Short mmCIF file of C-alpha atoms in Angstrom, two decimals:
data_model
loop_
_atom_site.label_atom_id
_atom_site.label_comp_id
_atom_site.label_asym_id
_atom_site.label_seq_id
_atom_site.Cartn_x
_atom_site.Cartn_y
_atom_site.Cartn_z
CA UNK A 14 13.08 -0.55 11.43
CA UNK A 15 15.70 -0.66 8.62
CA UNK A 16 15.33 -2.00 5.14
CA UNK A 17 17.33 -5.12 5.85
CA UNK A 18 16.24 -6.32 9.27
CA UNK A 19 16.71 -9.99 10.07
CA UNK A 20 13.50 -12.03 10.29
CA UNK A 21 12.23 -11.75 13.87
CA UNK A 22 12.43 -14.93 15.86
CA UNK A 23 9.19 -15.46 17.65
CA UNK A 24 9.93 -18.94 18.95
CA UNK A 25 13.35 -18.47 20.57
CA UNK A 26 13.58 -18.66 24.34
CA UNK A 27 14.16 -15.52 26.32
CA UNK A 28 15.00 -14.65 29.92
CA UNK A 29 11.75 -12.85 30.75
CA UNK A 30 8.44 -14.75 30.46
CA UNK A 31 6.83 -11.67 28.89
CA UNK A 32 9.45 -11.39 26.32
CA UNK A 33 9.24 -15.06 25.45
CA UNK A 34 5.61 -14.59 24.49
CA UNK A 35 5.74 -14.34 20.64
CA UNK A 36 2.53 -12.23 20.53
CA UNK A 37 4.17 -9.58 22.84
CA UNK A 38 7.35 -9.62 20.71
CA UNK A 39 5.38 -9.24 17.53
CA UNK A 40 3.42 -6.27 18.87
CA UNK A 41 6.65 -4.60 19.90
CA UNK A 42 7.70 -4.61 16.20
CA UNK A 43 4.89 -2.11 15.61
CA UNK A 44 4.05 -3.25 12.12
CA UNK A 45 0.44 -2.08 12.31
CA UNK A 46 1.46 1.54 13.08
CA UNK A 47 4.38 1.47 10.65
CA UNK A 48 2.15 0.42 7.69
CA UNK A 49 0.43 3.80 7.79
CA UNK A 50 3.66 5.65 7.23
CA UNK A 51 4.31 5.97 3.55
CA UNK A 52 8.13 5.59 3.79
CA UNK A 53 7.78 2.48 5.93
CA UNK A 54 5.02 0.73 4.07
CA UNK A 55 7.26 -1.11 1.61
CA UNK A 56 9.62 -2.30 4.36
CA UNK A 57 6.79 -3.70 6.50
CA UNK A 58 5.24 -5.41 3.53
CA UNK A 59 8.52 -7.15 2.68
CA UNK A 60 9.00 -8.19 6.40
CA UNK A 61 5.41 -9.55 6.61
CA UNK A 62 6.14 -11.40 3.33
CA UNK A 63 9.18 -12.95 4.88
CA UNK A 64 7.32 -13.97 8.02
CA UNK A 65 4.53 -15.57 5.92
CA UNK A 66 6.92 -17.52 3.77
CA UNK A 67 9.39 -18.60 6.39
CA UNK A 68 7.59 -18.86 9.71
CA UNK A 69 3.79 -18.64 9.41
CA UNK A 70 2.81 -22.31 9.75
CA UNK A 71 5.02 -22.79 12.83
CA UNK A 72 3.55 -19.82 14.75
CA UNK A 73 0.82 -19.95 17.39
CA UNK A 74 -2.70 -19.41 16.08
CA UNK A 75 -3.15 -16.12 17.85
CA UNK A 76 0.01 -14.78 16.28
CA UNK A 77 -0.99 -16.10 12.86
CA UNK A 78 -4.22 -14.13 13.23
CA UNK A 79 -2.31 -10.94 14.06
CA UNK A 80 -0.03 -11.41 10.99
CA UNK A 81 -3.06 -12.09 8.79
CA UNK A 82 -4.75 -8.93 10.12
CA UNK A 83 -1.69 -6.87 9.39
CA UNK A 84 -1.55 -8.38 5.90
CA UNK A 85 -5.13 -7.29 5.22
CA UNK A 86 -4.42 -3.87 6.71
CA UNK A 87 -1.46 -3.55 4.32
CA UNK A 88 -3.70 -4.20 1.37
CA UNK A 89 -6.32 -1.78 2.60
CA UNK A 90 -3.76 0.94 2.96
CA UNK A 91 -2.33 0.38 -0.55
CA UNK A 92 -4.61 2.94 -2.29
CA UNK A 93 -3.07 5.64 -0.13
CA UNK A 94 0.47 4.80 -1.19
CA UNK A 95 1.82 6.73 -4.19
CA UNK A 96 5.26 5.07 -4.57
CA UNK A 97 5.89 2.26 -7.05
CA UNK A 98 7.94 0.48 -4.36
CA UNK A 99 4.82 0.28 -2.18
CA UNK A 100 2.90 -1.45 -5.07
CA UNK A 101 5.78 -3.86 -5.64
CA UNK A 102 6.05 -4.65 -1.98
CA UNK A 103 2.29 -5.22 -1.72
CA UNK A 104 2.42 -7.53 -4.67
CA UNK A 105 5.23 -9.54 -3.02
CA UNK A 106 3.13 -9.73 0.11
CA UNK A 107 0.20 -11.02 -1.91
CA UNK A 108 2.36 -13.73 -3.46
CA UNK A 109 3.57 -14.74 -0.01
CA UNK A 110 -0.06 -14.84 1.29
CA UNK A 111 -0.98 -17.12 -1.61
CA UNK A 112 1.90 -19.44 -0.82
CA UNK A 113 1.54 -19.60 2.99
CA UNK A 114 -2.11 -19.01 3.98
CA UNK A 115 -4.82 -21.68 4.17
CA UNK A 116 -7.39 -21.50 1.33
CA UNK A 117 -10.04 -19.34 2.94
CA UNK A 118 -7.61 -16.75 4.29
CA UNK A 119 -5.69 -16.85 1.01
CA UNK A 120 -8.82 -16.06 -1.00
CA UNK A 121 -9.68 -13.20 1.29
CA UNK A 122 -6.19 -11.76 1.17
CA UNK A 123 -5.99 -12.03 -2.68
CA UNK A 124 -9.42 -10.46 -3.05
CA UNK A 125 -8.44 -7.60 -0.72
CA UNK A 126 -5.22 -7.09 -2.72
CA UNK A 127 -7.16 -6.93 -6.05
CA UNK A 128 -9.66 -4.43 -4.69
CA UNK A 129 -6.80 -2.29 -3.28
CA UNK A 130 -4.99 -2.36 -6.66
CA UNK A 131 -8.11 -1.15 -8.44
CA UNK A 132 -8.73 1.59 -5.89
CA UNK A 133 -5.06 2.59 -6.05
CA UNK A 134 -5.16 2.89 -9.83
CA UNK A 135 -8.42 4.94 -9.70
CA UNK A 136 -6.98 7.23 -7.08
CA UNK A 137 -3.74 7.76 -9.05
CA UNK A 138 -5.75 8.39 -12.25
CA UNK A 139 -7.99 10.93 -10.49
CA UNK A 140 -5.03 12.60 -8.92
CA UNK A 141 -3.25 12.81 -12.30
CA UNK A 142 -6.38 14.20 -13.88
CA UNK A 143 -6.55 16.90 -11.15
CA UNK A 144 -2.89 17.88 -11.71
CA UNK A 145 -3.24 18.17 -15.53
CA UNK A 146 -6.58 19.91 -15.76
CA UNK A 147 -6.77 23.64 -15.11
CA UNK A 148 -10.44 24.11 -14.32
CA UNK A 149 -10.99 27.82 -14.75
CA UNK A 150 -14.49 29.18 -15.17
CA UNK A 151 -15.54 29.85 -18.73
CA UNK A 152 -15.97 33.53 -18.18
CA UNK A 153 -12.37 33.86 -16.90
CA UNK A 154 -11.01 31.90 -19.81
CA UNK A 155 -13.02 34.08 -22.31
CA UNK A 156 -11.64 37.20 -20.63
CA UNK A 157 -8.03 36.01 -20.75
CA UNK A 158 -8.27 34.90 -24.37
CA UNK A 159 -9.99 38.12 -25.36
CA UNK A 160 -6.59 39.86 -25.11
CA UNK A 161 -5.10 37.63 -27.89
CA UNK A 162 -5.24 38.32 -31.59
CA UNK A 163 -6.40 35.63 -34.05
CA UNK A 164 -2.90 34.35 -34.79
CA UNK A 165 -2.03 33.95 -31.09
CA UNK A 166 -5.42 32.29 -30.46
CA UNK A 167 -4.62 29.79 -33.21
CA UNK A 168 -1.20 29.04 -31.70
CA UNK A 169 -2.69 28.67 -28.26
CA UNK A 170 -5.19 26.21 -29.65
CA UNK A 171 -2.35 24.03 -30.98
CA UNK A 172 -0.53 23.67 -27.68
CA UNK A 173 -3.37 23.58 -25.16
CA UNK A 174 -6.72 21.89 -25.32
#
């Protein structure tokens, strides 16, 4: 799965009857499993976006259902993604869902995306707080700073809260 794969053709005829089944062909793409991989998440979101915009209305109902499920799965996995490219790709997927899905599914997808964005921001903020806060016990801090004279304590107070 590269970053510039052509849009899969689910409706083209094939020699084998199993291969001509669009559901089987879609499953073989492995989008569901690839979404969970951080480095593949943006690629899959962009490809799902292309499918939604260019082919969704023409696809069989069972395949539409699978694509919708993968779209929701992408939004649910967004909070675990830490790259800005993942957020951008999920936003593009949301825009495509708004353009291509029927009203009820569109509302569900947009709601799922909004919840995922909030959860992703909270997780990123909590992670940032963990990285920037050194939580040493008070007695350890008092012991460490007891070795400093008044001037050094004043300087330390200016650079570290």
